[in-house]
XYZ file of C-alpha atoms in Angstrom:
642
model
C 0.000 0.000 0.000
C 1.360 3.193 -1.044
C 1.388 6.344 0.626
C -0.192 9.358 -0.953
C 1.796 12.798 -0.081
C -1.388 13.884 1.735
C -1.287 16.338 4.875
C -0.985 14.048 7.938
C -3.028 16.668 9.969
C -6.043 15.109 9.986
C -8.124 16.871 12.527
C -10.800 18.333 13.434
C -10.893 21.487 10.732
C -10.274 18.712 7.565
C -14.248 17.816 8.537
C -16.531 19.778 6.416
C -20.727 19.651 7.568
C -22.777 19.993 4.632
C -26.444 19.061 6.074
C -28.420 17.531 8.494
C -29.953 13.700 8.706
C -33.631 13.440 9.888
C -34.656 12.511 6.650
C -32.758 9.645 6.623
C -34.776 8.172 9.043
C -38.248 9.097 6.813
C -37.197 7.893 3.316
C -33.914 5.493 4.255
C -34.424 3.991 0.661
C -33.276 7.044 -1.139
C -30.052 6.859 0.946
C -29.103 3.134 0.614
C -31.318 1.965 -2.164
C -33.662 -0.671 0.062
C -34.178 -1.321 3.220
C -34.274 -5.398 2.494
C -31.794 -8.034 2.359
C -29.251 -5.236 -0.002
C -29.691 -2.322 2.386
C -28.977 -3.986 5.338
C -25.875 -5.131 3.822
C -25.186 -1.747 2.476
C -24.487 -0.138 5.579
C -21.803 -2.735 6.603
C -20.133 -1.970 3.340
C -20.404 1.941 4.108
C -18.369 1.508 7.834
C -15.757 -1.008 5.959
C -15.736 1.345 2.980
C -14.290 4.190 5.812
C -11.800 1.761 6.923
C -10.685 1.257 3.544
C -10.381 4.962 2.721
C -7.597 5.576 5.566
C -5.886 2.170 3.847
C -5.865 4.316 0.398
C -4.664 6.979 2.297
C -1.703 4.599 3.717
C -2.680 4.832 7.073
C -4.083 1.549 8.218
C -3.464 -2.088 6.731
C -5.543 -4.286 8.844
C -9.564 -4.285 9.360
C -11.863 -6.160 11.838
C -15.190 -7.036 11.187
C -17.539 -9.054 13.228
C -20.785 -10.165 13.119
C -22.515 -11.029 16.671
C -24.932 -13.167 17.877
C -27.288 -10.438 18.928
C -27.320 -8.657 15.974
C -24.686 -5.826 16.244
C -21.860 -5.828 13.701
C -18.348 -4.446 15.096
C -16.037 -3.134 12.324
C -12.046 -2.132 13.675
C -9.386 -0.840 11.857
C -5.993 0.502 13.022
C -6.285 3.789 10.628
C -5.573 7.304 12.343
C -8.881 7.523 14.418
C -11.785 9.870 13.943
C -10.527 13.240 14.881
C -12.340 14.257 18.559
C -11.196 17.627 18.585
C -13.759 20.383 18.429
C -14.916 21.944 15.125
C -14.789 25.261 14.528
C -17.772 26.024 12.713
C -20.195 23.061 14.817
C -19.016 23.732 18.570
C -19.442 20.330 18.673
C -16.192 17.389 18.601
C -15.257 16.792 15.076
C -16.598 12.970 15.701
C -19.862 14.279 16.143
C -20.218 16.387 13.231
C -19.028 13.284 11.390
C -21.287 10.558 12.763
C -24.457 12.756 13.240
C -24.452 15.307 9.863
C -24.650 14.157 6.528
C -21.906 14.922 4.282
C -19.468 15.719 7.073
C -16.223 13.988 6.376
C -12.907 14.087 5.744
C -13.677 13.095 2.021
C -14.859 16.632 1.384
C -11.364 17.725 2.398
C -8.683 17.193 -0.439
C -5.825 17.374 2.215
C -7.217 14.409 3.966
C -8.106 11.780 1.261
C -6.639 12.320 -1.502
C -9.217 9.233 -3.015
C -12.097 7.722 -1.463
C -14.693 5.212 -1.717
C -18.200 5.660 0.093
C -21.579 6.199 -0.862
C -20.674 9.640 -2.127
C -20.555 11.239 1.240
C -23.552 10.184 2.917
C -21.246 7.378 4.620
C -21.532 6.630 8.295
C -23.621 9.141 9.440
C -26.413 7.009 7.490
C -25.492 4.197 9.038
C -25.670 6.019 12.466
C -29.257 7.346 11.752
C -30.717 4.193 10.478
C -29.451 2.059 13.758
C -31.092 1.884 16.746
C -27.754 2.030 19.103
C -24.259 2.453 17.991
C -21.022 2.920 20.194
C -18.079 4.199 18.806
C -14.764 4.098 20.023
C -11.478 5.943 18.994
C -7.996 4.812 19.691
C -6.196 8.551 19.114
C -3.135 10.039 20.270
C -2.572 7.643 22.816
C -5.767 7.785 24.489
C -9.417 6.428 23.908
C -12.928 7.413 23.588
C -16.345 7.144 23.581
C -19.354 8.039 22.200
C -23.262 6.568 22.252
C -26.050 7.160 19.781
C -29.622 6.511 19.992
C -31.114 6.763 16.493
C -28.952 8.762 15.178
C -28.588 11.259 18.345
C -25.715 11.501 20.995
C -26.338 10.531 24.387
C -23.423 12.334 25.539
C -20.815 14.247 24.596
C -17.362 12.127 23.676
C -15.895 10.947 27.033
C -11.788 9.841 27.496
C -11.960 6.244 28.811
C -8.269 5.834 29.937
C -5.272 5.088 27.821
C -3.957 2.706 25.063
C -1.112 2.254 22.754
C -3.689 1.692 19.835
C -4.264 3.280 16.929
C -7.868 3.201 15.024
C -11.896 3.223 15.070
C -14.126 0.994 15.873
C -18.022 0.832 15.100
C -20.529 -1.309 17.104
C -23.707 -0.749 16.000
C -27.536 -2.473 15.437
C -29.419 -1.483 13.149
C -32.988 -0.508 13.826
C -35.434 -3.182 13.436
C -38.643 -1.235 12.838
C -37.096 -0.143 9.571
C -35.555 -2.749 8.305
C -37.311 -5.580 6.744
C -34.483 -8.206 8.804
C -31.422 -7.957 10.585
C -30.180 -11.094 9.591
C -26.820 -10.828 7.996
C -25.533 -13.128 5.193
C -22.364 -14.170 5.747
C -21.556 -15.040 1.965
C -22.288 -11.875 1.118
C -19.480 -9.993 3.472
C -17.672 -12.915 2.757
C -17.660 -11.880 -1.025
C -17.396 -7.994 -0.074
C -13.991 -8.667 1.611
C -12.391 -10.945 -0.763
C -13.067 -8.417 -3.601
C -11.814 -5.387 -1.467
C -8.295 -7.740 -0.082
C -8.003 -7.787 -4.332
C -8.066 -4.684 -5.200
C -6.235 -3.276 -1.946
C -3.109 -5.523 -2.598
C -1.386 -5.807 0.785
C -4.417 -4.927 3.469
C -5.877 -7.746 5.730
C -9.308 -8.128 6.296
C -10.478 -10.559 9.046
C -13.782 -11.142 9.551
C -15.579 -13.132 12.555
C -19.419 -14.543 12.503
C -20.078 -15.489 16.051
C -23.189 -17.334 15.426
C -21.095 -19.621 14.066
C -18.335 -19.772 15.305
C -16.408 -18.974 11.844
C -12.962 -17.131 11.129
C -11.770 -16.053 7.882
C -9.087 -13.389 6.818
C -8.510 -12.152 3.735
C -5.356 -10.945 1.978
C -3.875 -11.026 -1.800
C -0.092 -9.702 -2.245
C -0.563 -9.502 -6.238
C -3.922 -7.898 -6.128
C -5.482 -7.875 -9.518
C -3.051 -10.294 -10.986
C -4.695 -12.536 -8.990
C -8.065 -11.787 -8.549
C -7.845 -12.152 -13.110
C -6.663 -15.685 -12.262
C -9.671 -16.624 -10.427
C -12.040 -15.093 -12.729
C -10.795 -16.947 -15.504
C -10.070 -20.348 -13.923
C -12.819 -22.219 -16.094
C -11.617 -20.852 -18.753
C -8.534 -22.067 -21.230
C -6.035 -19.264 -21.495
C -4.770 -18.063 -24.980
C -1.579 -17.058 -23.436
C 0.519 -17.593 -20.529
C 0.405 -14.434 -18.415
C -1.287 -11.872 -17.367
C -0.977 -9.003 -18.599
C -0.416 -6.154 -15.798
C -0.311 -2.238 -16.263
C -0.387 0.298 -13.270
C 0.597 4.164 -13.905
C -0.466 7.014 -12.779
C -0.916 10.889 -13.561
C -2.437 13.738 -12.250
C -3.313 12.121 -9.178
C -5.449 9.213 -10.989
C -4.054 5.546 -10.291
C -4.482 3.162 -13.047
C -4.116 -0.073 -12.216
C -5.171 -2.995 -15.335
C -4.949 -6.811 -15.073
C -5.967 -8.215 -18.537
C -5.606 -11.760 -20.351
C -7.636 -13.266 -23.388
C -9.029 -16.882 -23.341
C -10.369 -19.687 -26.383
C -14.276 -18.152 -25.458
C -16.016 -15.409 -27.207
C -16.948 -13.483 -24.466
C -15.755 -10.611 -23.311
C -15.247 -10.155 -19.415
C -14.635 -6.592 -18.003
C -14.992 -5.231 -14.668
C -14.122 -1.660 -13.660
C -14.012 -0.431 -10.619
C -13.774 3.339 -9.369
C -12.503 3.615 -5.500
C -13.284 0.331 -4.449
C -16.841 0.868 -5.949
C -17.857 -1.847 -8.673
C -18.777 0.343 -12.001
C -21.390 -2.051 -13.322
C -22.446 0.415 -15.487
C -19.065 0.863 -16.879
C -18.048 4.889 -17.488
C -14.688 6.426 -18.894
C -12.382 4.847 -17.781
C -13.601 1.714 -19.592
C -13.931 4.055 -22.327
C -10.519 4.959 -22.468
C -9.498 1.377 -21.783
C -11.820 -0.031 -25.058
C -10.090 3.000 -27.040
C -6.504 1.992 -25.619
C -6.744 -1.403 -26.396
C -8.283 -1.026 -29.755
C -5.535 1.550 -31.174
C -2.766 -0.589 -30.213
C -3.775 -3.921 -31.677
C -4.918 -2.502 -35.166
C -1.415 -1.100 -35.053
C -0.091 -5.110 -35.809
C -3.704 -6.090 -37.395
C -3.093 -3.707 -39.666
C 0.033 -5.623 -41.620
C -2.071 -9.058 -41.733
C -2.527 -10.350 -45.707
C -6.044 -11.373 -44.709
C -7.083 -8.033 -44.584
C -6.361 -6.573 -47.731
C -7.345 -9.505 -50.225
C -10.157 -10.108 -51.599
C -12.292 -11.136 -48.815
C -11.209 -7.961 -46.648
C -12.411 -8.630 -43.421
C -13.788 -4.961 -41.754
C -12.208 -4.880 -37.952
C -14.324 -3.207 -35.002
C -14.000 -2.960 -31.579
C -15.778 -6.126 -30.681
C -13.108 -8.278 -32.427
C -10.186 -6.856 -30.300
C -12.100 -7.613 -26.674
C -13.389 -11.149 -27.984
C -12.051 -13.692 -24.978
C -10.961 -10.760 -23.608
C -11.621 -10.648 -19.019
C -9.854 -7.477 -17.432
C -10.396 -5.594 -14.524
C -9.752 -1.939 -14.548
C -9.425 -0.232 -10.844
C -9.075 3.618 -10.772
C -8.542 5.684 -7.743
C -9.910 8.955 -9.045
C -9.980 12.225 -6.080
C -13.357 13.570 -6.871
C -15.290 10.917 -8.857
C -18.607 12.146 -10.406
C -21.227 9.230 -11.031
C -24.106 8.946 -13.372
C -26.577 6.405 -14.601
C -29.603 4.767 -12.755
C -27.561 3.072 -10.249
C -24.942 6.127 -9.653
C -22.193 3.638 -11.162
C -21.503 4.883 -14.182
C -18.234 7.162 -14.011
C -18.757 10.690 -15.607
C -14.723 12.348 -15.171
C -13.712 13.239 -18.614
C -10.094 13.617 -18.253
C -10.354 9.833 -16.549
C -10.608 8.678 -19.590
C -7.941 9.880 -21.714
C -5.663 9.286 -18.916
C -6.703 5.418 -18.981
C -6.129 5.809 -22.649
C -2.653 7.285 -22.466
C -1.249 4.516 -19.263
C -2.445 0.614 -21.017
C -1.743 2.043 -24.840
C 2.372 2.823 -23.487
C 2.077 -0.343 -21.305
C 0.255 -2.431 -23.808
C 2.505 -1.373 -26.672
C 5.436 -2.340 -24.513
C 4.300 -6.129 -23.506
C 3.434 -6.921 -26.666
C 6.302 -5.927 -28.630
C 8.196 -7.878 -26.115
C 6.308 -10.983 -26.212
C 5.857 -11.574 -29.930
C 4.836 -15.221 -29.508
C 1.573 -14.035 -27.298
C 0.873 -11.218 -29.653
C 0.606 -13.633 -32.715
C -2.011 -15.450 -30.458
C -4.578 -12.509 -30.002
C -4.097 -10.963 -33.694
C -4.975 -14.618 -34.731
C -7.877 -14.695 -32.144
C -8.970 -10.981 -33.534
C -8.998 -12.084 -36.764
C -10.805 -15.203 -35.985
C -13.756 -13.127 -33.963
C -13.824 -10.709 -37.385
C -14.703 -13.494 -39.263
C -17.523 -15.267 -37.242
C -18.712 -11.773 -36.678
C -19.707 -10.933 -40.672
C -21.460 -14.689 -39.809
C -23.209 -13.032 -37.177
C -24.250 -9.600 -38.701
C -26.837 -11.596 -41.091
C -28.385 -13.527 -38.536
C -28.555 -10.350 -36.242
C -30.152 -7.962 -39.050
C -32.485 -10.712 -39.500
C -33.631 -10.108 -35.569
C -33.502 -6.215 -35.912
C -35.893 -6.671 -39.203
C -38.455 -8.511 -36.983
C -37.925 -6.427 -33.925
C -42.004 -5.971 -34.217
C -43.739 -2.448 -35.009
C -47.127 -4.345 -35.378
C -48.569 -7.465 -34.113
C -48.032 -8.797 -38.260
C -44.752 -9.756 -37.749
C -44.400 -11.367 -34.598
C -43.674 -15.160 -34.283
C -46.748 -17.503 -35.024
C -46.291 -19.680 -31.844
C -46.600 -16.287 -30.122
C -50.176 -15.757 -28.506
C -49.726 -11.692 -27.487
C -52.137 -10.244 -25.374
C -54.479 -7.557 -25.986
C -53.259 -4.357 -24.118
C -50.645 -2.546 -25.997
C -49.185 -0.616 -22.520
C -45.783 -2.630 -21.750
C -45.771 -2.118 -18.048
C -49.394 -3.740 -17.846
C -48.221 -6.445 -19.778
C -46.333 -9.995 -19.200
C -45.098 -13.010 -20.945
C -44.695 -16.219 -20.140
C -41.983 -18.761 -21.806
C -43.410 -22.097 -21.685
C -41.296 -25.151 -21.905
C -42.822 -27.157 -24.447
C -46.123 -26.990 -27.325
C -48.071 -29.342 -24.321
C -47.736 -26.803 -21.704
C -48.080 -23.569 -24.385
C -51.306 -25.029 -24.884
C -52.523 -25.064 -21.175
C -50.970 -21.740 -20.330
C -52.363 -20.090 -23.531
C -55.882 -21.821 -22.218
C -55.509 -20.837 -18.766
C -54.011 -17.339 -19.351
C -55.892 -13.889 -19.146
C -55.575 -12.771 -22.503
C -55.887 -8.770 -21.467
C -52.294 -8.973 -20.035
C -50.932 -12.190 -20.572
C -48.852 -13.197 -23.575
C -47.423 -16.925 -23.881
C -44.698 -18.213 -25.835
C -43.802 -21.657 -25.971
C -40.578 -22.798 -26.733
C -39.095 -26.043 -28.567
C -37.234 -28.499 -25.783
C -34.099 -27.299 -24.257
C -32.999 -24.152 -26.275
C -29.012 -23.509 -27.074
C -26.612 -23.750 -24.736
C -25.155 -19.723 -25.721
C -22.664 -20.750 -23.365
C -20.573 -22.490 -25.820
C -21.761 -21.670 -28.620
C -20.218 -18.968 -31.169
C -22.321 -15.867 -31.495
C -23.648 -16.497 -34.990
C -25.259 -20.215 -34.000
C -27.227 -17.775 -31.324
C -28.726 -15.813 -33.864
C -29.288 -18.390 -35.803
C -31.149 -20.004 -33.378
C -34.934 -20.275 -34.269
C -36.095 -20.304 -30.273
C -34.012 -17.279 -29.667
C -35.170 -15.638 -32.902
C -38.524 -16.057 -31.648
C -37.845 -14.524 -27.932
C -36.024 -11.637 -28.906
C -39.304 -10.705 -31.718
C -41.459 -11.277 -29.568
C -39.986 -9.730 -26.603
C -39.296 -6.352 -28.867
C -35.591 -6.211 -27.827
C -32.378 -6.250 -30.131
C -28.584 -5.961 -30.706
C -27.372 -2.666 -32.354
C -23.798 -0.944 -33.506
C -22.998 2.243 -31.534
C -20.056 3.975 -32.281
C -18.097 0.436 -32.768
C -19.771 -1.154 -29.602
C -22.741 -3.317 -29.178
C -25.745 -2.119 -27.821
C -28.687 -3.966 -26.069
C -31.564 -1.550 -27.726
C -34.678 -2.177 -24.318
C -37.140 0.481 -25.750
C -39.268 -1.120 -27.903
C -39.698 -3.911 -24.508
C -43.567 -4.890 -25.500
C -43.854 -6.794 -21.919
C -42.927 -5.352 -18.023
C -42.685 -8.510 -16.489
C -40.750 -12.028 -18.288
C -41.598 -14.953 -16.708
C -40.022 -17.917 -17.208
C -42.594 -21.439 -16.665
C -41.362 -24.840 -16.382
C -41.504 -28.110 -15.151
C -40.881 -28.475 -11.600
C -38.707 -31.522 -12.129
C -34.334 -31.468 -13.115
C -35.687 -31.264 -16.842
C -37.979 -27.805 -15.900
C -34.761 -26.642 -13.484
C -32.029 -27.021 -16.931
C -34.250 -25.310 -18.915
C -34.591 -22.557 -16.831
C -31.152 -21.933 -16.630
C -30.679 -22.283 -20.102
C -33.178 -19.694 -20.631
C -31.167 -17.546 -18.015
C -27.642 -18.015 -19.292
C -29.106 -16.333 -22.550
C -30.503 -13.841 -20.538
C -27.468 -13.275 -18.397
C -25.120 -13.084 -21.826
C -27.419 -11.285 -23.861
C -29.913 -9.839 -22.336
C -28.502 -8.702 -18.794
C -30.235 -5.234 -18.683
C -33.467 -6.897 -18.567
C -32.285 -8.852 -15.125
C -30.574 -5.704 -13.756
C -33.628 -3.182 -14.444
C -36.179 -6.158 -12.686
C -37.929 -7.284 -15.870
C -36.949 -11.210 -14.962
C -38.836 -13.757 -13.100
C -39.727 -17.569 -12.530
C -42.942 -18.856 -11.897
C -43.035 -21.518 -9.307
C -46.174 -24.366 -10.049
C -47.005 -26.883 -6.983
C -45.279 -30.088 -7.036
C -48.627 -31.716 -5.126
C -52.460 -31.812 -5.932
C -53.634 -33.343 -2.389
C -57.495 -34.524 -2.391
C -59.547 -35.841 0.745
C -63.038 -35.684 -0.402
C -64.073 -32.585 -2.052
C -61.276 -31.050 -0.481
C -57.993 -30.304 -2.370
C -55.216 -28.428 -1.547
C -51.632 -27.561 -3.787
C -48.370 -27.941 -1.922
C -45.373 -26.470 -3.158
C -42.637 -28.672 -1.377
C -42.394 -31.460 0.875
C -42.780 -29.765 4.113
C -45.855 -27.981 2.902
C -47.076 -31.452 1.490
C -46.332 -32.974 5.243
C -48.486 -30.062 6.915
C -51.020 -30.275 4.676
C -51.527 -34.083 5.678
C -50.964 -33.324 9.535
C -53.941 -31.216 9.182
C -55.919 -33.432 7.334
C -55.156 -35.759 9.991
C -52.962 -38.311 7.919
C -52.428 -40.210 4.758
C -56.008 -42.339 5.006
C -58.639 -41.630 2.486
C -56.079 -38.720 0.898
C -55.013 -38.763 -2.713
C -51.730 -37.560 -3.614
C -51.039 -36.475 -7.088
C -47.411 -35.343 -7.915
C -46.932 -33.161 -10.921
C -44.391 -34.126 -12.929
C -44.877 -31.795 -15.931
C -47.046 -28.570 -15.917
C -48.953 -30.487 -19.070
C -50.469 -32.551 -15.978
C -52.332 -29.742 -14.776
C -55.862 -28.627 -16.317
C -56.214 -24.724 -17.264
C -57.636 -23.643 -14.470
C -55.512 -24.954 -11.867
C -52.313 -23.728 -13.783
C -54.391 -20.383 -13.725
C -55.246 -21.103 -10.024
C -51.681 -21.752 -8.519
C -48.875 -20.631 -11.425
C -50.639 -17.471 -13.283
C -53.101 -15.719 -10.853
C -51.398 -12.264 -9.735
C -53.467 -12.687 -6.691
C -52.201 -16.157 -5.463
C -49.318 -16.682 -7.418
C -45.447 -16.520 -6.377
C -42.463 -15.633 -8.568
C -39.404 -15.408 -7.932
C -37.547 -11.729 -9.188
C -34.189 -12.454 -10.476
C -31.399 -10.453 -9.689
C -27.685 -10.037 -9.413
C -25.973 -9.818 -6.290
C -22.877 -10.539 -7.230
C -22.102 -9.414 -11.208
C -18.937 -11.710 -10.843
C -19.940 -14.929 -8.578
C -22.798 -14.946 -10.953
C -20.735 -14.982 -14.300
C -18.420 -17.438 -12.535
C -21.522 -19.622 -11.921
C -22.656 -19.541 -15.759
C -19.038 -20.554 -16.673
C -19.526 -23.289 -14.186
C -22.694 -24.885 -15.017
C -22.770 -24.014 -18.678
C -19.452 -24.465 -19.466
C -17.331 -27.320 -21.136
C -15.321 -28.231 -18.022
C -16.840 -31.123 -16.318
C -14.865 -31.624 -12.832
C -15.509 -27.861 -12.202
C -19.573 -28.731 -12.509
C -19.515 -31.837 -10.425
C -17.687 -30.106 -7.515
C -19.944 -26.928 -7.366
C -23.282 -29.015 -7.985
C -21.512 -31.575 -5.493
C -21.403 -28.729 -3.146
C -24.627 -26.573 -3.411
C -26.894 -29.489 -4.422
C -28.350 -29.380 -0.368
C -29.163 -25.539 -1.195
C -30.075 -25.124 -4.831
C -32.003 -22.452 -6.287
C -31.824 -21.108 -9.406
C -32.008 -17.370 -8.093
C -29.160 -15.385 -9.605
């Protein structure tokens, strides 16, 4: 961890106050996004995300987090400590203008942090209002203290406790339970948090502690993204033998680039800005597509193949085909934009990613001639299957429907024309079409059944996808398709004819492989849809249990067991077991699967953008062992939520 030339005066007059909090407490959703299963976890990341700042700033290297059996969560690090000093412009200590006003931080100082992470300011002060007690504790020129909070508000002003030789902050807080929906932590999710932040901090330890189970884990990576590349590419064959690595920087911006290219044809990149995943990219990928593009034509350019006869056309798409690289910036004052605040807006970050991987790239590969060869070949390969592709594709733009005339024939729409009213099912199979089309309310509900398993677009080359008649007839009648921008393709979402996509199958392993087929092309091809909440599964009963005229559905085997404890056993009670959704009548697929009033889906989203594209590669992929050993592993828990 390097250490910025930033003033080491961090004290009370580097904390700026911008506003106050109580209306974190009224809308907490607008703060941390929801106050579910995400927001919960948000805050955690917000106190680490402090923690990490002062690591950036080279002034801690170790963080403690712990989650307790009663619900509090205790994050330590051995950083410089809170200031406790009084401010200036408050009256108050510095620590309380920091935990109790929003915006007030050493972030809005340039001589403290010279980069930072955080939800753009709002930090721990959010956490502090949305928890129903919090203690925190700084370890600060040689002494300690204290201070409580009670939603939000101190119960005191900060007290010295005595003296230590320690060096830090720690938080130990509980979050308030009449906001949030639970306050039961996940421990794969931290777990996940703090392997991707030891990655991209190369060189800081992060332990973390779950009491209720008695678990211990640290986490720690001395090449950083070198190796973090590595394990997003395991189940995938390498074209060449290293990774490429390039780190500069200029005008305080740190570049840091881990990059290698692989026998698929999919291209892998994930930025980051401060520690903050960029899922919406920004530009510094910008600069990083340009970069990258520039220097391979340079030696694409001399190639026979593309002057002959047959001239093959190069774009941008060819040069990242097999490409996975992770791009980490650590920008001073990052502006965001985009739906999700994760798109990066800095202008000059981009031609400063530019200028750093087209020097460094230039360099490797006129020193490595032998892996250079290797990705012109692969570039020229992707060129060629992408001309393939380009017919297939135009095909799918000509059908992308304006009218009802030319949608697919197996297609049975529905009768309002206002998308967010509307839904589609995809049926597995003509059998079940039939049923759901029967059952269905034809005002809102569209079905379209589709052939047996559809392609596997995990292994298949792009032009076999579009080729595909099944995935022809989705993406028609869907109203979605794949367009050219300025040398990039675009997922075009605004002709979307349907709010809700729901995909229907079989409750059996059959039903399960198809779903996952469907959402491997959805995760590929389609992953806007996912991300903006447009994808779900239905979920049909697995039991039809009868006792006279009375029947009941069950949707597992516990709910089967209840069902018969309170019919007062198996005697005189028929069982049926639905192995296909063809077994089921009209109405009771309309009853249990398609009703809005007693149905359940199941929203798909991602948690995790890179677990989940590990998981595709996984279950999808060609590698065998790799699929036994996860299946092997998470068969006791499966669910095909991504």
């Amino acid at each position: 961890m390097s250490k910025h030339n930033t003033t080491k005066n961090y004290t009370a007059d580097s904390i700026q106050s911008l506003e106050g909090i109580e209306h974190i407490r009224l809308r907490p959703s607008m703060y941390i996004g929801d106050v579910g299963i995400r927001g919960l976890h948000h805050l955690v990341y917000e106190v680490i995300d402090n923690s990490v700042d002062e690591a950036l700033a080279g002034f801690c290297n170790k963080i403690w987090v712990t989650i307790h059996k009663n619900g509090f969560i205790t994050i330590l690090d051995n950083g410089r400590g809170i200031p406790i000093d009084i401010h200036k412009k408050e009256g108050k200590s510095a620590l309380e203008v920091v935990m109790t006003k929003i915006g007030a931080g050493g972030k809005f100082d340039k001589n403290s942090y010279k980069v930072s992470g955080g939800l753009h300011g709002v930090g721990i002060s959010c956490v502090n209002a949305l928890s129903e007690k919090l203690i925190v504790t700084i370890y600060r020129n040689r002494k300690i203290y204290q201070q409580e909070y009670l939603k939000g508000k101190a119960l005191y002003s900060v007290k010295c406790l005595g003296k230590t030789n320690m060096q830090g902050t720690k938080i130990h807080y509980l979050v308030d339970p009449s906001i949030f929906q639970t306050i039961t932590y996940n421990y794969e999710i931290i777990v996940n948090r703090l392997k991707e932040l030891a990655f991209l901090n190369k060189g800081l330890y992060l332990f973390l502690k779950d009491e209720r189970e008695n678990i211990k884990e640290h986490f720690f990576s001395k090449n950083g993204l070198k190796e973090y590349l590595t394990i997003l590419d395991k189940n995938q064959e390498s074209l060449t033998k290293n990774v490429i690595f390039i780190e500069g920087e200029k005008d305080n911006t740190i570049v840091e680039v881990a990059m290698q290219y692989n026998t698929s044809f999919k291209e892998k990149i994930y930025s980051y800005v401060n520690n903050i995943n960029t899922y919406e990219g920004g530009t510094h990928l910008s600069g990083f597509r340009r970069a990258l593009t520039r220097t391979l034509k340079k030696y694409t350019d001399g190639y026979g193949i593309l002057s002959n006869k047959d001239k093959v056309e190069l774009t941008g798409d060819d040069f990242r085909e097999g490409i996975t690289a992770i791009i980490s910036v650590r920008v001073m004052e990052p502006q965001f934009e985009g739906q999700t605040k994760t798109k990066l807006s800095n202008h000059e970050v981009g031609g400063i990613v530019d200028k750093i991987v087209g020097e460094m790239l230039n360099s490797y590969l006129e020193e490595h001639p032998s892996d250079r060869k290797k990705i012109i070949d692969k570039v020229i390969l992707a060129a060629k299957a992408r001309q393939a592709a380009r017919k297939a594709r135009e095909f799918i733009q000509k059908r992308n429907p304006i009218n009802n005339s030319i949608l697919p024939g197996k297609l049975a729409d529905c009768s309002f024309n206002n998308p967010e009213n509307c839904e589609i099912y995809l049926v597995e199979g003509d059998s079940a079409g039939g049923t759901a089309k029967q059952g269905r309310d034809r005002n809102f509900q569209a079905v379209l059944p589709l052939r047996g398993k559809i392609l596997n677009v995990e292994k298949a080359m792009q032009y076999k996808i579009f080729e595909n008649e099944e995935i022809k007839n989705i993406f028609a009648s869907l109203g979605v398709s794949i367009e050219t921008e300025e040398d990039q393709e675009i997922f075009n979402v605004k002709k979307l004819r349907y709010n809700k996509i729901i995909i229907m199958t079989d409750a059996d392993i059959d039903g399960s492989h198809i779903s996952t087929l469907i959402l491997t092309l959805f995760f590929r091809y389609m992953k806007p849809l996912i991300e903006k909440g447009h994808i779900y599964i239905a979920t049909p009963p697995l039991y039809l249990i009868r006792k006279g005229n009375h029947s009941q559905y069950a949707w597992n085997d516990e709910e089967r067991e209840n069902i018969l404890n309170q019919l007062g056993g198996r005697k005189s009670v028929n069982i049926q077991r639905y192995k296909g959704l063809g077994e089921m009548n009209a109405e009771q697929l309309w009853e249990t699967t398609m009703n809005p009033k007693n149905r359940t889906l199941r929203k798909v989203n991602i948690e995790n953008d890179s677990e989940a594209d590990k998981i595709f590669s996984i279950l999808m992929g060609d590698e065998v062992p790799p699929r036994r050993n996860f299946i092997e592993k998470n068969a006791i828990h499966a669910k095909i939520d991504v």
